[in-house]
Amino acid sequence: MTFPIINCTINSKSIQVCVDPSRTLMDVLRTELGLTGVKEGCGQGDCGACVVIMNQRAVNSCLVLVGQIEDCEILTVEGLAQQGRLHPLQQKFAEKWAFQCGFCTPGMLMSAYALLIQNPDPSEQEIREAIAGNLCRCTNYHKVVEAVQETSQYLMANQKTIGVWYG
Amino acid sequence: MQVFVPKTIAEALNILQDLREKAKIIAGGTDLIPHMRAGSIQFNSLVDIRLLKLSYIREETGYIAIGSNTTHSDILNSCIIQQNYSALHQACQQIAAPPVRNRGTIGGNLANASPAADTAPAFLVHNASVIAESTRGVKNISLDEFFRSPGKTALDPDELIVEVHIPVPEKHTSSAFVKMGKRNAMAIAVASAATQITLDSDGRISEARIALGSVAPTPIRATEAEAQLIGRLIDTQAIASIEYAVNNAARPISDIRASAEYRNQIIFILVKRALLRALEHQNAFIVSE
Amino acid sequence: MDEYSTLGKPIERYRFNELVTGKALFTNDIKLPGMLTGKLLYAAHPCAEIIRLDVSRAKKLPGVVAVITHEDVPGENSYFYLSGDQPLFASDAVHYQGDILAAVAAEDENTAMAALELIVVEYNPIHGVFDMREAIKPESEKVWKNRDNLLDHLTISLGDIKDGFKQADVIIENTYYTGRAEPAPLETEGAVAQIEIDGSIVVYSSTQAPNKDRIQIARALGISENQVRVITPFIGGGFGSKIEAHVQIHAALLAQATGKPVKIIRSREEAIRSHVKRHPFYLECRTGARRDGTITAVEVKAYADTGPYINLGPEVVGVAVMNSSGPYYTPNALLEGFTVMTNNPIGGAMRGFGGPQAAFAYETQMDLLAETLKMDPLEIRLKNGLGTGMQVPTGAKIRQGDGMRACLEEAARLIEWDKRKEKESKPAAHLRRGWGLAAHVFTLAYGRKIPDNAGVVLELAGDGTLSLRTGAADIGQGLHTALAQLASESLGIEVSQVRVISPDTEKTLDSGATNASRSVIISGQAAVQAAREIKKTLLITASEETGLPIEVLNLKNGWLTAEGERINMSVKDLANKSRRLNRSISAIGYYAVEYPEPLPPNSYPHAPNIYTFGAQAAQVLVDIETGQVMIEKLVAVHDAGLIVNPFGALGQIEGGAAMGIGYALMEEIHSEKGQILTDSLDTYLLPTAKDIPPMEVKILEFPEPYTPFGVKGIGEVGILPTAPAITNAIHDATGISINCIPMTAERVLKSLAALKDDQIN
């Protein structure tokens, strides 16, 4: 069987993927594309470790088939930092130790990022709602919530947005 | 596994006609992909419907047409739904978490026919019907007749849900959805209830619809309880009076999440709360002395 | 503390950049050229004889490179480390669901899985043992032909228990049950093994015990330990599931068999089905007290279901039993532990190690005692609280016990305990509000007469930077950051000048496992010792250089000081000078836990002596129509000895308490005749961000003697009092009797129904 060629954009780069279309996006991101920042915690959408952003929305990449990503824009944790500079969200996570083992962190960052795309000034409840699909076994989520709050405050105070922050 | 990505509905229907049970329709994939991973599947190809332009919420005359590929998040972003179909809005709010809601679709949720499907009780009280197409034509299936048994619907293997219709509600109609899960997010319903109430000019119930989730092999209506509410003024007595009928309609099983006994104990509580919540919108609830 | 440069400061997490950018390599991120995928075949039945095992068809599948079974193990076919009773590969029978029958290495995952399907196993299922209370009866089926189901019976006693109960005016008697819990780290276990050109083997493993792995890999492969190298990549949590070896030995065997690198990663389902669980316990408790609330006698019989293998079963029961009288003084105690074998999932180490089970029992007892005596739950706890110098049932005397009362009083203050009666306890017809307190006692490190040591290698470079090599795994808690802080503080350099080299048995020294909350104490002290040795050398050089007596010299933030004043001579200068004088500026620190105090006769010989106390309090809202419990607020106050890094320390309490909330309300492994039904994260429920309430966490510092700077481990204590704080609050809100956890909504509703209507508050 020849595989279809799928065109998409990953971390702002145009990519052509030619693999079995019934493989999951998570698997292809981690394997052929080498983006091992995307983590597998359960393989079936229960834990959020594999969350990436697809067309501006957070999705569990283990629940997306690579055959479904034609013309889609995908952002993973590897696409956050610019020119070696950490994204404000990453900075805040680091400042507040909003992680311990760090395994859930990429997924957490992407869920938070997706929230701030839609809602630049979220309440604490809205933040908890946004990360409700990201399980963390090490923390009690408080520092994550604080990091997201402080990121939104920083962006607003500096007239930046989650996607346009560099410079 | 082959993944077909048809560009038109006709193309999709032809593929389904050829392959029937060997093909499975994939929309958001949030139910299907875990099944594929578990290996518990009999099909060998997928028909991805994302190019069929089935993602919309359209106002038609007398009803709203929701494309089957509309995600739960899309539903939440719709003002029309939020204002006029509270039960559906609240049901989508309580599904899993954002990454799942961003992919899961209402068509998929109904077609999957889990007895715990969150949108099902809401759609049932909204008097929904499912529009299914195949090469043989179009069918309009009332949701009341749609669910046959756990995982099984009235659809033939070559049929595709294209739309779900929900009639425009009468004046003085309000609805609500209440779900009990074992945690506050990412929880399959242990039991759920949806209600839709229409009041007449005297403040009496002219129409009542009550649907129950996770307490029967399929999502069901509590028709006996509904009938008992007609013509009544809404007060604590009226609500209490339907307890027996609600409990009679429920026939839950015990499973990994809860016992049948517990589900029986709480289902009326959920119906009561769904009624009260629906009536909050109407300001019509009279507390008896 | 201002006197310290780095201790107590919120220093950034070491290597945080890799964690927030996704660059951190965890085991499953490792790719080696030519790497094969390994998969294991697990038992289809929890209890069965193996009649036939045929891997021939699997071997022939194209893409399969090797299939191995018990016949192919060159060395010991066992998880060797503690007892060697658990085989790597089952041969004639399987005894629990996680027993392994074969291992496959193939070119890709699909092929490996297809190969598993081709392995033919004929089982003769036999009647297994699944109820620990039945298992302990003499007429019960035996898990093992040649051994009793009662694996271990431990008795710890103090005073005269009969006399103690005679003195009591009231006796509270109750039996408690704590459910089986799952560690569920976000990263499942895995390993990558590769044979090197010289025939040695390197194994990357997500492990809490790298040197233990090394021993077992060597034994199984039939090679010497110095031919085995174990390296820990980033580890995504452990909580006990990665202390005993999991897949690393099998990966090594497959690498040896194929000559190629092999990676084995457990799926979530495989992980839940096979790795250790928190033991379910029955605790039969009798507590006697005088009318004024003074405890006179504590009797506990604790039964734990340990599964079919020894693992750390008796140790967990030991910790539970040792602590089962709680943070309270009792002159008379009879504490017994029964470690019972069954064909259920293996009970082993899980954060708290028997402590949470015991805490649920003793703290519920205390509330019942308070209720019976019409005393305030806070008052009765303070009255009986342990303190410095007091003796506990093991015979040991507490070195530093001021934390018990201080933490409890602070927790009570934070939850506004004395104002609770003024608050609305019935905010709606279907809601009830309640408050609960719970205190805990716990011991750190392994205890007397158990090897408990660590080694750290420090090397100062000519530019004044330090390499710290530690064999203690950082499993996410920030241990390596803490070690860097302890070393830099002790040496007198900036923490930013420290590079931590994480466990690599080729570079680092055996430091035991990252468990028992021991690492910051033991590896910490080793680091401090090594640092002090290097500092001494530098100061000798400095004294010669400056002509000043060594007594007035010190190092601080990378500079020499004389009588506290900075001198223009840097650590870098001193390092260089020392080297030119042929002085070594590296050092090995080695520390074994000290127990200078002798134990009185008839004491428990393994009594530990590093005590830690803490207390938590909860305010809950119970929906009495559905049984749902909402925690409105949780406060946690714990004694950490000395905080090395507030982020790390508070983080451990926060995470522990979050796990405690799960343990109290929603986490339970359901199994049916040894088969786990809740083998995924949608059926085994962890708290989400929407399930954790506002939490106030505080650490009080009561420095511990014989530990570096007085630090105490803090990895496990956060989970100990959480469940009883919550269940005591539920009881306060509703009046229901609570004898078991998790208190799911269903259980709450059932208990409410058992109460007569007029008894509900």
Tab-separated table of N, CA, C and O in Angstrom, chain A residues 32-67:
chain	number	residue	atom	x	y	z
A	32	GLU	N	8.814	9.930	13.520
A	32	GLU	CA	9.403	10.496	12.295
A	32	GLU	C	9.810	11.945	12.457
A	32	GLU	O	10.805	12.384	11.896
A	33	LEU	N	9.028	12.715	13.203
A	33	LEU	CA	9.312	14.153	13.286
A	33	LEU	C	10.213	14.502	14.464
A	33	LEU	O	10.573	15.662	14.643
A	34	GLY	N	10.534	13.507	15.299
A	34	GLY	CA	11.501	13.741	16.364
A	34	GLY	C	11.070	14.721	17.435
A	34	GLY	O	11.885	15.246	18.187
A	35	LEU	N	9.789	14.992	17.523
A	35	LEU	CA	9.314	15.971	18.519
A	35	LEU	C	8.931	15.222	19.786
A	35	LEU	O	7.755	15.047	20.113
A	36	THR	N	9.953	14.783	20.504
A	36	THR	CA	9.687	13.956	21.683
A	36	THR	C	9.223	14.759	22.879
A	36	THR	O	8.994	14.210	23.950
A	37	GLY	N	9.072	16.057	22.723
A	37	GLY	CA	8.451	16.846	23.784
A	37	GLY	C	7.011	16.427	23.996
A	37	GLY	O	6.458	16.552	25.078
A	38	VAL	N	6.380	15.893	22.967
A	38	VAL	CA	5.018	15.368	23.067
A	38	VAL	C	5.115	14.016	23.768
A	38	VAL	O	5.830	13.134	23.316
A	39	LYS	N	4.436	13.860	24.888
A	39	LYS	CA	4.596	12.662	25.710
A	39	LYS	C	3.413	11.721	25.612
A	39	LYS	O	2.280	12.151	25.406
A	40	GLU	N	3.679	10.427	25.793
A	40	GLU	CA	2.589	9.461	25.866
A	40	GLU	C	2.413	9.035	27.311
A	40	GLU	O	3.320	8.478	27.908
A	41	GLY	N	1.243	9.288	27.867
A	41	GLY	CA	0.994	8.894	29.256
A	41	GLY	C	-0.011	7.772	29.363
A	41	GLY	O	-0.027	7.042	30.342
A	42	CYS	N	-0.881	7.661	28.322
A	42	CYS	CA	-1.922	6.647	28.428
A	42	CYS	C	-2.359	6.129	27.060
A	42	CYS	O	-2.947	5.064	26.975
A	43	GLY	N	-2.115	6.926	26.025
A	43	GLY	CA	-2.456	6.491	24.674
A	43	GLY	C	-3.914	6.557	24.300
A	43	GLY	O	-4.276	6.183	23.190
A	44	GLN	N	-4.775	7.023	25.199
A	44	GLN	CA	-6.189	7.038	24.812
A	44	GLN	C	-6.960	8.239	25.325
A	44	GLN	O	-8.163	8.156	25.572
A	45	GLY	N	-6.269	9.354	25.469
A	45	GLY	CA	-6.970	10.597	25.759
A	45	GLY	C	-7.395	10.804	27.190
A	45	GLY	O	-8.174	11.708	27.474
A	46	ASP	N	-6.858	10.011	28.115
A	46	ASP	CA	-7.265	10.158	29.514
A	46	ASP	C	-6.387	11.093	30.319
A	46	ASP	O	-6.761	11.471	31.433
A	47	CYS	N	-5.182	11.413	29.831
A	47	CYS	CA	-4.230	12.086	30.723
A	47	CYS	C	-3.714	13.436	30.222
A	47	CYS	O	-3.174	14.192	31.007
A	48	GLY	N	-3.826	13.718	28.944
A	48	GLY	CA	-3.419	15.031	28.437
A	48	GLY	C	-1.934	15.233	28.228
A	48	GLY	O	-1.511	16.315	27.815
A	49	ALA	N	-1.105	14.226	28.494
A	49	ALA	CA	0.342	14.416	28.338
A	49	ALA	C	0.701	14.700	26.878
A	49	ALA	O	1.737	15.305	26.591
A	50	CYS	N	-0.144	14.289	25.962
A	50	CYS	CA	0.166	14.398	24.536
A	50	CYS	C	-0.496	15.615	23.888
A	50	CYS	O	-0.471	15.752	22.659
A	51	VAL	N	-1.079	16.501	24.688
A	51	VAL	CA	-1.816	17.630	24.103
A	51	VAL	C	-0.915	18.509	23.242
A	51	VAL	O	0.183	18.887	23.645
A	52	VAL	N	-1.382	18.798	22.031
A	52	VAL	CA	-0.734	19.759	21.147
A	52	VAL	C	-1.827	20.714	20.684
A	52	VAL	O	-2.997	20.512	20.988
A	53	ILE	N	-1.439	21.752	19.960
A	53	ILE	CA	-2.454	22.675	19.464
A	53	ILE	C	-2.626	22.474	17.968
A	53	ILE	O	-1.642	22.468	17.216
A	54	MET	N	-3.854	22.233	17.577
A	54	MET	CA	-4.165	22.001	16.172
A	54	MET	C	-5.182	23.053	15.754
A	54	MET	O	-6.265	23.133	16.349
A	55	ASN	N	-4.817	23.852	14.755
A	55	ASN	CA	-5.709	24.931	14.322
A	55	ASN	C	-6.235	25.723	15.515
A	55	ASN	O	-7.430	25.946	15.666
A	56	GLN	N	-5.303	26.128	16.363
A	56	GLN	CA	-5.592	27.019	17.483
A	56	GLN	C	-6.353	26.382	18.640
A	56	GLN	O	-6.740	27.067	19.580
A	57	ARG	N	-6.586	25.059	18.564
A	57	ARG	CA	-7.322	24.403	19.637
A	57	ARG	C	-6.476	23.291	20.248
A	57	ARG	O	-5.772	22.580	19.529
A	58	ALA	N	-6.596	23.122	21.556
A	58	ALA	CA	-5.887	22.019	22.218
A	58	ALA	C	-6.555	20.700	21.859
A	58	ALA	O	-7.772	20.590	21.894
A	59	VAL	N	-5.736	19.705	21.496
A	59	VAL	CA	-6.273	18.380	21.198
A	59	VAL	C	-5.320	17.340	21.772
A	59	VAL	O	-4.122	17.593	21.922
A	60	ASN	N	-5.850	16.166	22.100
A	60	ASN	CA	-5.004	15.042	22.492
A	60	ASN	C	-4.454	14.437	21.202
A	60	ASN	O	-5.211	13.890	20.391
A	61	SER	N	-3.147	14.532	21.014
A	61	SER	CA	-2.592	14.046	19.739
A	61	SER	C	-2.679	12.525	19.619
A	61	SER	O	-2.555	11.988	18.519
A	62	CYS	N	-2.941	11.840	20.732
A	62	CYS	CA	-3.126	10.393	20.638
A	62	CYS	C	-4.512	10.061	20.107
A	62	CYS	O	-4.799	8.902	19.780
A	63	LEU	N	-5.369	11.059	20.023
A	63	LEU	CA	-6.718	10.849	19.504
A	63	LEU	C	-6.908	11.508	18.145
A	63	LEU	O	-8.030	11.779	17.727
A	64	VAL	N	-5.834	11.822	17.482
A	64	VAL	CA	-5.908	12.367	16.132
A	64	VAL	C	-5.104	11.430	15.243
A	64	VAL	O	-3.972	11.071	15.581
A	65	LEU	N	-5.702	11.027	14.130
A	65	LEU	CA	-4.955	10.195	13.193
A	65	LEU	C	-4.187	11.114	12.254
A	65	LEU	O	-4.676	12.182	11.885
A	66	VAL	N	-3.021	10.680	11.876
A	66	VAL	CA	-2.222	11.551	11.024
A	66	VAL	C	-2.913	11.775	9.687
A	66	VAL	O	-2.723	12.802	9.026
A	67	GLY	N	-3.800	10.851	9.314
A	67	GLY	CA	-4.583	11.037	8.089
A	67	GLY	C	-5.591	12.159	8.195
A	67	GLY	O	-6.236	12.515	7.201
